[in-house]
Short mmCIF file of N, CA and C and ligand atoms in Angstrom, two decimals:
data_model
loop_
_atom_site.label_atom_id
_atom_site.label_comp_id
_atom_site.label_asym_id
_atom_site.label_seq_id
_atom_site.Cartn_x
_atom_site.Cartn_y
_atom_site.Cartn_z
N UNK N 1 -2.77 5.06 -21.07
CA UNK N 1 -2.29 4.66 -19.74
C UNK N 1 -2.68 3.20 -19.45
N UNK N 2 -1.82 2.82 -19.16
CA UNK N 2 -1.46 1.30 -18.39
C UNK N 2 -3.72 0.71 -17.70
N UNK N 3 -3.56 0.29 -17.64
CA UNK N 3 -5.36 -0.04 -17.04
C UNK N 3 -4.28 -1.28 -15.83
N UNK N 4 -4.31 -1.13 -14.59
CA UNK N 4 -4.09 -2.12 -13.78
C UNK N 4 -5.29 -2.81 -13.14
N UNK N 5 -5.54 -4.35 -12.59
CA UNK N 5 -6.69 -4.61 -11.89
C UNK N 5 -6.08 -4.65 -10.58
N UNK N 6 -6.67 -5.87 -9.88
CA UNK N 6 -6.37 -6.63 -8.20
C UNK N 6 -5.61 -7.22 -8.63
N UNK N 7 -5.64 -8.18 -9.61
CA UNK N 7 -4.41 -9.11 -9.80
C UNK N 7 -3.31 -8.98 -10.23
N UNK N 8 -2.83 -7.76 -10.05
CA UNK N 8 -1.39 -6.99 -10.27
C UNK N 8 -1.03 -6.46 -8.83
N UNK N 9 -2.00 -6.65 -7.80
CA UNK N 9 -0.95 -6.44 -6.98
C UNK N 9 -0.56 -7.63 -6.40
N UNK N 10 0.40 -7.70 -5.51
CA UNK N 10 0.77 -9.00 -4.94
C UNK N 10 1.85 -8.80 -3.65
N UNK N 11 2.04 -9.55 -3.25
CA UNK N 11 2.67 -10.16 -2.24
C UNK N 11 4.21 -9.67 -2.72
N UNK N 12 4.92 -8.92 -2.24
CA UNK N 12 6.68 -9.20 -2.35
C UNK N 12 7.64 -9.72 -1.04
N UNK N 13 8.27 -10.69 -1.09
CA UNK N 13 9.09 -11.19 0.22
C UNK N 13 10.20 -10.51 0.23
N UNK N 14 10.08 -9.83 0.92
CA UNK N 14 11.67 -8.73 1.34
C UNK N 14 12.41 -8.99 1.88
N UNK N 15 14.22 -9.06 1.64
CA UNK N 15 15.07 -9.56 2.33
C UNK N 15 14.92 -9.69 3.69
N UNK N 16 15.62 -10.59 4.50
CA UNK N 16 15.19 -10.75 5.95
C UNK N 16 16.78 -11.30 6.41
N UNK N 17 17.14 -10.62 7.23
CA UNK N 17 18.68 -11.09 8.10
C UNK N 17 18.00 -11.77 9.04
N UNK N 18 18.50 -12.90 9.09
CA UNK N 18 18.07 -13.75 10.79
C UNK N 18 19.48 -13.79 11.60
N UNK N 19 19.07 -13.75 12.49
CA UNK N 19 19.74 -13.59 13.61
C UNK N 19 19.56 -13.91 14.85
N UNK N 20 19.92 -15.56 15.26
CA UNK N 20 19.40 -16.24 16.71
C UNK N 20 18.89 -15.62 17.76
N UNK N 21 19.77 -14.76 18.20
CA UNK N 21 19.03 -15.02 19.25
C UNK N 21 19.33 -13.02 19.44
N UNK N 22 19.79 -12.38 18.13
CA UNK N 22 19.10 -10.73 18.31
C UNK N 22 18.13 -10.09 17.53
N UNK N 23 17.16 -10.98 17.09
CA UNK N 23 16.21 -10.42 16.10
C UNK N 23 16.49 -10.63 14.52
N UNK N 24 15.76 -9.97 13.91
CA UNK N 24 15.97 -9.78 12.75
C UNK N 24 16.17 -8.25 12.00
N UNK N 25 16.37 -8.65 10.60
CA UNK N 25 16.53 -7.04 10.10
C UNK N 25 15.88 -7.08 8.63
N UNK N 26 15.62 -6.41 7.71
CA UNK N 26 14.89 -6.37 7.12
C UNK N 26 15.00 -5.11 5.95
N UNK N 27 16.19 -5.08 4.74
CA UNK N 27 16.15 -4.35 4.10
C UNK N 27 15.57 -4.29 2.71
N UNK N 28 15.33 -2.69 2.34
CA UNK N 28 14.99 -2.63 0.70
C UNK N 28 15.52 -1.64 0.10
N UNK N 29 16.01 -2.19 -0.91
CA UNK N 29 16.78 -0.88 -1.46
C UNK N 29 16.85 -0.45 -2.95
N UNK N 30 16.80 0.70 -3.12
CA UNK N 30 16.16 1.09 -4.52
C UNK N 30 16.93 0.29 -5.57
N UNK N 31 16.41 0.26 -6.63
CA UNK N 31 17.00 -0.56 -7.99
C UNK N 31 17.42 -2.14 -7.43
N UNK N 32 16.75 -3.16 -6.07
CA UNK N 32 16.72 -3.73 -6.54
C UNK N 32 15.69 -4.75 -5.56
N UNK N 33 14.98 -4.16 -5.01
CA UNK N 33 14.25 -4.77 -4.29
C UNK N 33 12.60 -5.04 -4.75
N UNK N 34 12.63 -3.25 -5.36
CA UNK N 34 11.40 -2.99 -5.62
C UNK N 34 11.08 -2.66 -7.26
N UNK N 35 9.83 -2.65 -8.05
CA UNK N 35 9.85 -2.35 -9.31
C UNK N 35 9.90 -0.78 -9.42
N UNK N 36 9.93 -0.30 -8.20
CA UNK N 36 9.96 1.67 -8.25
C UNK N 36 11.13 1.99 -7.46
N UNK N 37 11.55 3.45 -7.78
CA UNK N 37 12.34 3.81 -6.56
C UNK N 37 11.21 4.72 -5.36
N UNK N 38 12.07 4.40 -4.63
CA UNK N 38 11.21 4.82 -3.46
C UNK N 38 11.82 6.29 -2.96
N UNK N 39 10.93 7.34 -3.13
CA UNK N 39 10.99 9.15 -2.98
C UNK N 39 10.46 9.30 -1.49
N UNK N 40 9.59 8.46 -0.76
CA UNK N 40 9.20 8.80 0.29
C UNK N 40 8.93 7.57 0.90
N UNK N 41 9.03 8.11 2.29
CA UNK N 41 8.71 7.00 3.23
C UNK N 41 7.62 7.51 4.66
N UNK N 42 6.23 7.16 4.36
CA UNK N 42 6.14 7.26 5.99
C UNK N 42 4.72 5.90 6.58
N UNK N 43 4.21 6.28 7.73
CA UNK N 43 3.79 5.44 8.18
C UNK N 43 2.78 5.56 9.29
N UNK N 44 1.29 5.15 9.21
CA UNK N 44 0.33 5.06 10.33
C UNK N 44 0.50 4.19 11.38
N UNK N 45 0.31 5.16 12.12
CA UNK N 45 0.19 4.54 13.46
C UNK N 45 -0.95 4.96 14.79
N UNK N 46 -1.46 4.15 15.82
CA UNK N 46 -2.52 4.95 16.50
C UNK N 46 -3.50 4.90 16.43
N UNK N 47 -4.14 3.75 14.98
CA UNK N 47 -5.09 4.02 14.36
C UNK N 47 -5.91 3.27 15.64
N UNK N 48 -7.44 4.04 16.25
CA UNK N 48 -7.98 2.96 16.80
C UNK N 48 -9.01 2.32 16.54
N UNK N 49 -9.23 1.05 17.29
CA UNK N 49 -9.70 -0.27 16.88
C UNK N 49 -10.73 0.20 16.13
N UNK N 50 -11.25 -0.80 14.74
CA UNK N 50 -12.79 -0.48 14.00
C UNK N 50 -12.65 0.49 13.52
N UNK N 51 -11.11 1.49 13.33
CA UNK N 51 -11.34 2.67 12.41
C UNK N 51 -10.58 2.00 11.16
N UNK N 52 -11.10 2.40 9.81
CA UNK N 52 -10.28 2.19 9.13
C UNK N 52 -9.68 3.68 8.43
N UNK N 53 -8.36 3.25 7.04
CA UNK N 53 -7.73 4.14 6.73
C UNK N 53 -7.86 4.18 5.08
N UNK N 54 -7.61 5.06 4.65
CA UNK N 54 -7.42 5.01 3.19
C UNK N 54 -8.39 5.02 2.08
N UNK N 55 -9.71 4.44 1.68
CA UNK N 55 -10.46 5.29 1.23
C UNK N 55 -10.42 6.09 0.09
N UNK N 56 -9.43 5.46 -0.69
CA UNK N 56 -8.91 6.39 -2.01
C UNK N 56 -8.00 5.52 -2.76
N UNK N 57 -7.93 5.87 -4.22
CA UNK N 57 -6.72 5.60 -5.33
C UNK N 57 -6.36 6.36 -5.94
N UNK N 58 -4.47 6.43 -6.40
CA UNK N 58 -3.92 7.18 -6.63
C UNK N 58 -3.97 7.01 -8.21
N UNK N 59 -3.87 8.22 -8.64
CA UNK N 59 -3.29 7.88 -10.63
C UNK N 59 -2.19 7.26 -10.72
N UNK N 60 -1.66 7.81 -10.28
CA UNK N 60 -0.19 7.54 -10.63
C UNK N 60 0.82 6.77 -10.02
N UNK N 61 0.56 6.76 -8.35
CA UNK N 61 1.18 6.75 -7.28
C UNK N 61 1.67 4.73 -7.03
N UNK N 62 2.78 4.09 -6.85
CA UNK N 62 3.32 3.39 -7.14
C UNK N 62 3.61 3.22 -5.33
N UNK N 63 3.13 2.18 -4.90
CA UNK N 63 3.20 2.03 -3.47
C UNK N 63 4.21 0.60 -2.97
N UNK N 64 4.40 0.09 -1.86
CA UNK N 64 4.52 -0.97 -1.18
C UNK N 64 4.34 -0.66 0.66
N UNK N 65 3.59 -1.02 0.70
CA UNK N 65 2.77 -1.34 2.16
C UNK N 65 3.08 -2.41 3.30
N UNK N 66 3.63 -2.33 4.38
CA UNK N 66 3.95 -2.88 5.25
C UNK N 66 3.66 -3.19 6.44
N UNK N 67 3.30 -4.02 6.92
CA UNK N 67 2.97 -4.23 8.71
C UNK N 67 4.33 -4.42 9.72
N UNK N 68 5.26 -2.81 9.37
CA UNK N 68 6.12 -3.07 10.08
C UNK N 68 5.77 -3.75 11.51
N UNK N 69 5.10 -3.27 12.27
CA UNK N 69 4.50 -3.79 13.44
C UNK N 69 2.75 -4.88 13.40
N UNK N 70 2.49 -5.35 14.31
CA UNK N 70 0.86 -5.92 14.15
C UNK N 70 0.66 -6.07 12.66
N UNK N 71 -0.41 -6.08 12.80
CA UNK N 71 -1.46 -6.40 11.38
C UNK N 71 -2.68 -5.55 11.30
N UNK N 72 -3.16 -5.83 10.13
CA UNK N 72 -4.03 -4.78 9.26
C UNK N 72 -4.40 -5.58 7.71
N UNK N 73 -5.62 -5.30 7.56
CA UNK N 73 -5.83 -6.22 6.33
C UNK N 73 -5.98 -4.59 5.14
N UNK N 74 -5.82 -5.02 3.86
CA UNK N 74 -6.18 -3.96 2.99
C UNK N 74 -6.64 -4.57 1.87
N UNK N 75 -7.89 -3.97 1.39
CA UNK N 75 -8.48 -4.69 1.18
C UNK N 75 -8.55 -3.26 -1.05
N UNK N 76 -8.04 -4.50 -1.82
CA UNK N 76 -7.71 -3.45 -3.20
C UNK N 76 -8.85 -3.72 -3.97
N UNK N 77 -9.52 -2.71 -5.01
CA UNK N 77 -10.56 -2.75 -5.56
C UNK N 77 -10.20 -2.28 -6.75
N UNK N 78 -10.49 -2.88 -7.70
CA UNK N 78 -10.29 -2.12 -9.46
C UNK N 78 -11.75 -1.58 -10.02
N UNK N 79 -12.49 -1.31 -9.05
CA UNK N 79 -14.07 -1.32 -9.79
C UNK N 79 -14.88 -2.37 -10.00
N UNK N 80 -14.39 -3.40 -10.23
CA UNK N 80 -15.02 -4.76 -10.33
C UNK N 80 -14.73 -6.10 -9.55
N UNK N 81 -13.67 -6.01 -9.46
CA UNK N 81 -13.71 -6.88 -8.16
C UNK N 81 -12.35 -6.30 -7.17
N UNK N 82 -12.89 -6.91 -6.13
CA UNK N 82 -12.14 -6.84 -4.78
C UNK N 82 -10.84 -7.80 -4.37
N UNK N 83 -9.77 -7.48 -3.73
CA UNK N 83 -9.27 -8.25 -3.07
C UNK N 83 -8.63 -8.38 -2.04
N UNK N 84 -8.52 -8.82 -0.93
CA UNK N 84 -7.90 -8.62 0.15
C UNK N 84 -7.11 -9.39 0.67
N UNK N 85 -5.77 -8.40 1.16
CA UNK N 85 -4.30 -8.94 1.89
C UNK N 85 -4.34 -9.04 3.11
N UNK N 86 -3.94 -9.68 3.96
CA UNK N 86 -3.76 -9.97 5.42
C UNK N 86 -2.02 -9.46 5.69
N UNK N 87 -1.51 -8.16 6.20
CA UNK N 87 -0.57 -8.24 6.33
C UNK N 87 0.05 -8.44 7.52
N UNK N 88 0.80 -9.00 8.48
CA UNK N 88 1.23 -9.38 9.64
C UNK N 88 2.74 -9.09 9.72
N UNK N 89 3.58 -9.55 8.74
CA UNK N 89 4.94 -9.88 8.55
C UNK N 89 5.71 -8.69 8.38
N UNK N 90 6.58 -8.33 9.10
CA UNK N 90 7.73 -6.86 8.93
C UNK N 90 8.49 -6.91 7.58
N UNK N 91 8.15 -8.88 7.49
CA UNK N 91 9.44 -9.27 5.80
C UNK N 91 8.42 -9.24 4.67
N UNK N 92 7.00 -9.04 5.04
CA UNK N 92 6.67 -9.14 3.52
C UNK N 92 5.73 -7.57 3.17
N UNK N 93 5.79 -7.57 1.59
CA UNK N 93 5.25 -6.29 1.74
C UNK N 93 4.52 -6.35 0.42
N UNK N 94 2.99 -5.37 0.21
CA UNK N 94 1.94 -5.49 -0.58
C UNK N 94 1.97 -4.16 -1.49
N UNK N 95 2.92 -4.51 -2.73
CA UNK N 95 3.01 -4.11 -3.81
C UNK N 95 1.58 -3.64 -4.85
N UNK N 96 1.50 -2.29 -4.70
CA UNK N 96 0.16 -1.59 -4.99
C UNK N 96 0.66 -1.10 -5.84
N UNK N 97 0.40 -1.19 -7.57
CA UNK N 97 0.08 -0.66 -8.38
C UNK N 97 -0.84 0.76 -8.40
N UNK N 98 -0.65 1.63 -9.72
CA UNK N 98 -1.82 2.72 -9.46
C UNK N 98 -3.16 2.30 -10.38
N UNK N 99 -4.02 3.40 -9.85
CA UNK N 99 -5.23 3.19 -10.50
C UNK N 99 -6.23 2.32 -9.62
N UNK N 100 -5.71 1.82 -8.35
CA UNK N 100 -6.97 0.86 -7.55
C UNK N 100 -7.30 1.58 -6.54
N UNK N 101 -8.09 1.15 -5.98
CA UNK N 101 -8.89 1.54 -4.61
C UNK N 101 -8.52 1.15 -3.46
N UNK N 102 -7.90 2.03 -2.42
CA UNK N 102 -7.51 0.67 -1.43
C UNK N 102 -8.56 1.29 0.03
N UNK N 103 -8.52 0.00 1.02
CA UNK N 103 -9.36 0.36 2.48
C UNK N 103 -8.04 -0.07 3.14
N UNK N 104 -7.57 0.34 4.12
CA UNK N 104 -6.69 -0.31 5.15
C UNK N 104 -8.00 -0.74 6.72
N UNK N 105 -8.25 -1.76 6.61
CA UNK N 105 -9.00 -1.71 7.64
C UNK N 105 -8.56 -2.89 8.83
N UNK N 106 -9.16 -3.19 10.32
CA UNK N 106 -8.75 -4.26 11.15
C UNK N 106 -7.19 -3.78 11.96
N UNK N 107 -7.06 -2.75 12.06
CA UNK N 107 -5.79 -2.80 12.70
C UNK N 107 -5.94 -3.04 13.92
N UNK N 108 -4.63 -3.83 13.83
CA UNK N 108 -4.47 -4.46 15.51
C UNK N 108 -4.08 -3.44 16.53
N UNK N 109 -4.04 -3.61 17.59
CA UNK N 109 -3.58 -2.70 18.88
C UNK N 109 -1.61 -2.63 18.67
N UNK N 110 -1.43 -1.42 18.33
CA UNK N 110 0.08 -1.35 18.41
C UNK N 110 0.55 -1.47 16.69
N UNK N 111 -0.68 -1.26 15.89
CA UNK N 111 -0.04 -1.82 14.39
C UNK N 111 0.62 -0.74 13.81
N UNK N 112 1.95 -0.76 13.10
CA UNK N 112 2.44 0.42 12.23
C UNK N 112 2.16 0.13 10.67
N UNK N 113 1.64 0.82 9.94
CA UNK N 113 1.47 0.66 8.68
C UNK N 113 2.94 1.68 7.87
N UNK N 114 3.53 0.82 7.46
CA UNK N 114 5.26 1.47 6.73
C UNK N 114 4.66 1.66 5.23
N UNK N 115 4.75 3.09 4.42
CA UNK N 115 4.03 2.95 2.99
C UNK N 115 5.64 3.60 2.84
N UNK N 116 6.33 2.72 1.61
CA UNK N 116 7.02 3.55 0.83
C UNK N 116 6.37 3.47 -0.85
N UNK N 117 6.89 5.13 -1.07
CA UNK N 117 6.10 5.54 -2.16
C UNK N 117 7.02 5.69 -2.87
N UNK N 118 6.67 5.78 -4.45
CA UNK N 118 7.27 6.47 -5.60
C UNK N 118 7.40 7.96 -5.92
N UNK N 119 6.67 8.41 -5.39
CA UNK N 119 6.33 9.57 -5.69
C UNK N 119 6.53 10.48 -4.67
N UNK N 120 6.77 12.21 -4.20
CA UNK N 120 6.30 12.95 -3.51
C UNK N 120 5.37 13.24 -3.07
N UNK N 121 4.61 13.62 -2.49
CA UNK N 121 3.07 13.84 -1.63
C UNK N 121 2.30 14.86 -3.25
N UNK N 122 1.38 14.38 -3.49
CA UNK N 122 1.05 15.52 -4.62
C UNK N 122 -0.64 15.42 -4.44
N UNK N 123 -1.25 16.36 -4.11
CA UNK N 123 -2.78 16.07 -3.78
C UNK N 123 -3.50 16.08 -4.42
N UNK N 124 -3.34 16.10 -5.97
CA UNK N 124 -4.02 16.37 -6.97
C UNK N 124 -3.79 14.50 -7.74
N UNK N 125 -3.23 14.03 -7.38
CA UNK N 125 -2.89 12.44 -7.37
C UNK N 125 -4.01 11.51 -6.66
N UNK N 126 -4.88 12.14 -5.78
CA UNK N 126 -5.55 11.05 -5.24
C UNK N 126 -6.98 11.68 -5.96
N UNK N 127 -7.40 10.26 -5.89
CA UNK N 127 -8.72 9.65 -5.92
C UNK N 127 -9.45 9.59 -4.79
N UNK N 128 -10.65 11.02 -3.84
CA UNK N 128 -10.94 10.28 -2.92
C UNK N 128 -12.62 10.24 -2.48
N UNK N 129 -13.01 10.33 -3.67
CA UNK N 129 -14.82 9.74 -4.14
C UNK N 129 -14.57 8.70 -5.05
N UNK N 130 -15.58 7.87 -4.57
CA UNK N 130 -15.78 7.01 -4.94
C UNK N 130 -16.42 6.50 -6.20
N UNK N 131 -17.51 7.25 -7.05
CA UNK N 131 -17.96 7.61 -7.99
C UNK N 131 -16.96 8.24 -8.97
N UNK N 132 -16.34 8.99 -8.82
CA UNK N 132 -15.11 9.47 -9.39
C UNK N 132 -14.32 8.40 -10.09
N UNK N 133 -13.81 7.69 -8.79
CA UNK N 133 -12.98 6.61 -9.22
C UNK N 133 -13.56 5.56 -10.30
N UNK N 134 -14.69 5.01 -10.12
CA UNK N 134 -15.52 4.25 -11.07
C UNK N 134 -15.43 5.12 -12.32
N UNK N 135 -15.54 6.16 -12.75
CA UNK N 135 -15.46 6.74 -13.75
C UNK N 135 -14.31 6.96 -14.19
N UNK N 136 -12.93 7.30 -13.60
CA UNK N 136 -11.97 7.01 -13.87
C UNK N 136 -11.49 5.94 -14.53
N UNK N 137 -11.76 5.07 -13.80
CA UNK N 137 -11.74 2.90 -14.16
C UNK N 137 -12.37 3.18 -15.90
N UNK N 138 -13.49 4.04 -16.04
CA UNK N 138 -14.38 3.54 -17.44
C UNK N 138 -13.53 4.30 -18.27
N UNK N 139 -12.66 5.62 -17.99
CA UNK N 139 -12.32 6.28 -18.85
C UNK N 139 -10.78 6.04 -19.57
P1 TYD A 201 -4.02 10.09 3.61
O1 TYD A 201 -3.13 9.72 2.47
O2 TYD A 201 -5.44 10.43 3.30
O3 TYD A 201 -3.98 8.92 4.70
P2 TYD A 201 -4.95 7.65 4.82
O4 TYD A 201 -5.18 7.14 3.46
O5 TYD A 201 -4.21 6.69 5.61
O6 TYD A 201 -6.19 8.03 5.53
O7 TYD A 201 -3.34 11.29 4.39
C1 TYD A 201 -3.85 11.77 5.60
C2 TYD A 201 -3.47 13.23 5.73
O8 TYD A 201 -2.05 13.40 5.73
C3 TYD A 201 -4.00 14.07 4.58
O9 TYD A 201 -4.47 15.30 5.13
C4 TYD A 201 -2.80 14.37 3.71
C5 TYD A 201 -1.64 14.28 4.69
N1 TYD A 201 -0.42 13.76 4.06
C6 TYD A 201 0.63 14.59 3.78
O10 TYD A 201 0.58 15.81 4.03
N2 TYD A 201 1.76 14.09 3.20
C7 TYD A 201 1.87 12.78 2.89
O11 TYD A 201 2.93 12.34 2.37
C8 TYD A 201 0.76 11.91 3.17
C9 TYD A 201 0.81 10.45 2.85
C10 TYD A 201 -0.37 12.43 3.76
#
């Protein structure tokens, strides 16, 4: 299996319709936006202030993460080093590889976190000790 670090995930700029003076719009669409197709879609919201979310890595699980609304930093870990995204933008979105660690932490008042996934919900997919995961990383 593939070994991913932090520096595989990154930043993707997602199409963006502008539109003077009615907003904008903002699509993605399978086979050609993203390196996965996307099986699911959902999204946190509510979270309050100083709580954070997430706390786990998936095996398998093939993400892109969004601040449809506010902001939220997330902060990805491979076991050895750390790195952290600032997301704000509805147009850009933080392409998560599997195999890392993620924190969603700092959400703003009113923030929506948009995750579309690769995969179906499967609970035997997450990673959510921490010790575990480090051993995972060695194995
Ligand atoms: P979890 O992935 O742990 O959210 P977070 O990382 O943001 O804290 O999911 C929280 C709860 O929701 C957990 O009990 C599992 C459940 N859940 C589903 O039933 N289906 C899903 O698709 C997701 C993402 C979560």
């Amino acid at each position: 299996m593939v070994k991913y670090n932090v520096e595989d995930c990154k930043i993707i700029e997602l199409d963006k319709h502008h539109s003077d003076r009615k907003g904008n719009l903002t699509v993605v669409e399978n086979g050609v936006t993203l390196p996965f197709d996307v099986k699911r879609v959902y999204y946190l919201y509510d979270v309050p202030g100083g709580e954070s979310r997430g706390s786990h890595a998936h095996r398998e699980l093939e993400q892109l993460i969004v601040a449809a609304s506010g902001s939220f930093t997330v902060v990805m870990d491979d076991g050895i080093n750390k790195r952290k995204f600032f997301l704000n933008r509805p147009y850009q979105g933080l392409y998560v590889k599997p195999g890392l660690w993620r924190d969603l932490e700092d959400f703003s008042s009113g923030a929506v976190c948009m995750v579309l996934a690769s995969e179906v919900y499967k609970k035997k997919d997450y990673i959510r000790d921490y010790q575990e995961f480090l051993e995972f990383r060695k194995g």
